[in-house]
Amino acid sequence: MGVADGAVIGTTKIVDHGPDSARWNLVILAEGYKDTEMDKFHFAAEAFVTKLFETQPFRAMWCAINVHRVDVKSTDSGADEPATCGDGGTGTGTMTRTYFDASFCRDGMSRLLYGDMALAQATANAAVPGFQAAIVIVNSTRYGGAGGSVAWFSQALAADEIGVHELGHSAFKLADEYGGNDTWTAGEPPEPNVTTITDRATTKWASRISAATPLPTQDNPGCAAMTTAASPVPAGTIGLFAGGSIFYCGIYHPEHKCRMQILGDPFCKVCSDAIAARLRQHLPKFSGPITGTQFQGSLAAGETKRWFTYNWNACWHVLWTVMPTAPVTPGPALRHRVRVERASREHITYWISVTNESKVAVEFDGRYEIVVRN
Amino acid sequence: MIDIDAGSPTLPPRDDGTPPDTAPRAWLLVFEYDEGGVRLVERQRIEMLAPPDDSELTQQGRAGHWIELRNSNGEALYRQVIAQPFRVSAEVFSPREGATPRRAPVEVVEGRFQVVVPDLPAATDVVFFGLGTPGEQKARAFRAPLGTGASFGAEGPSEASPLLSEKLVPR
């Protein structure tokens, strides 16, 4: 079991927003896919990229991100599923020969799915040395996953949420926002989304807390489980809610609900800001302007036509104008209007309508100016 | 209205393929740990933008883990917070909608994690701060059943101390 049961086929950059050295790089690895199943892995990787794109603040910071897909073939499909597990769960008993040797029932927990973490990390480093985040998609429809220096999740419905949550830990230094032990009595933690400080002036996200919000906003007197009480403040209110870093009380998180507590919920504002702060430095810097002529046209007096131009990088900021070239036309000649279509996650189509308001035929250039380019 | 195909962008070439002079230089540091401690096992110079300095976070909160780069006078030049570097517990997820994950102890505490830090000309040493060895952390995290009044800080350090100090470039 292990590297003898497969091989790295190659790496494909599936989201390319510029040089890897300047961007935030996510590496997606395949586990438990046979050579003949690579299309299935490609689909799963693309689905995760789409999920990330649809998740704030990743969407807002999308141009900071590169994604690399590493095709790894295995001898068998899937992952090991021990017949019995320490927590009482059961599996099919199937044992598979796969590259990373992923298995359910790790550490005696049925849903805990992972393989050789060090090999996954080394494989990701071989693709992008110093990658910022790596995930492994495991070819199984059974729900499972795990965190760590590399995140793992299966192809079961909603298991990809494990990947997003784990990115919060591994790449953005976020703590869990749920309990597990009773009382945190250590000092103030450095993670940006948990605090022990209840003083309004000095608590970690003090500037985000309204003067009208009570502090602590929601405590947990029982301290033996996360409180199931409804939030005492409207959804989205930032305050101090008991629980975090796997302790029920003595430590607080910023909003009643957040993806670092409940998979599938949005990231709270404090977490979202922390993620955006780390991604921001990876955004493309000013590198323009770059100007050029995309098309040339001619219009009879009073005529309107529309040009469309496609596959423009969605991370570029592009301005359009039309420039009459002949003849000399005293007075205003051309009027243009630009409509913008988000044709795909990565590409823009511009629709440029041009009207000749003069009394003679006019030739012109359709010109672009790219203000920011990767 | 007539729609006219104006094609896709036809831009001047981006560059001549030469890497820019300003490519950010960094160190990729790989650490290995087991219950007894943590070791720096790999160092590699790479071109990569390192995360921003976290000194503000570590000044606010010292009950956690971070990497520090120091100069020859022992002064800190850069800090980076590391969330959960030691896998002393595993996060177990439920397929039930709206469920909160839970933590379970792992059978064997060992593993690797990596950090990318900027290649600062004056940096000579790398120091790793943590709340005790991985073994101590595991013992504290799961020493008593829930609901028995178990607490974290009472028997453990209230703030991090250096667990490892190494020369950035071995002599």
Short mmCIF file of C-alpha atoms in Angstrom, two decimals, chain A residues 10 45 55 204 236 337 341 347 354:
data_model
loop_
_atom_site.label_atom_id
_atom_site.label_comp_id
_atom_site.label_asym_id
_atom_site.label_seq_id
_atom_site.Cartn_x
_atom_site.Cartn_y
_atom_site.Cartn_z
CA GLY A 10 1.28 15.42 -13.78
CA ALA A 45 -11.51 19.32 -8.60
CA THR A 55 -17.61 31.33 -1.01
CA LYS A 204 -9.55 41.37 19.93
CA GLY A 236 -24.69 38.94 11.94
CA ARG A 337 -22.06 52.05 -24.65
CA GLU A 341 -21.03 39.76 -19.46
CA HIS A 347 -13.60 35.38 -18.46
CA VAL A 354 -21.45 52.23 -31.31
#
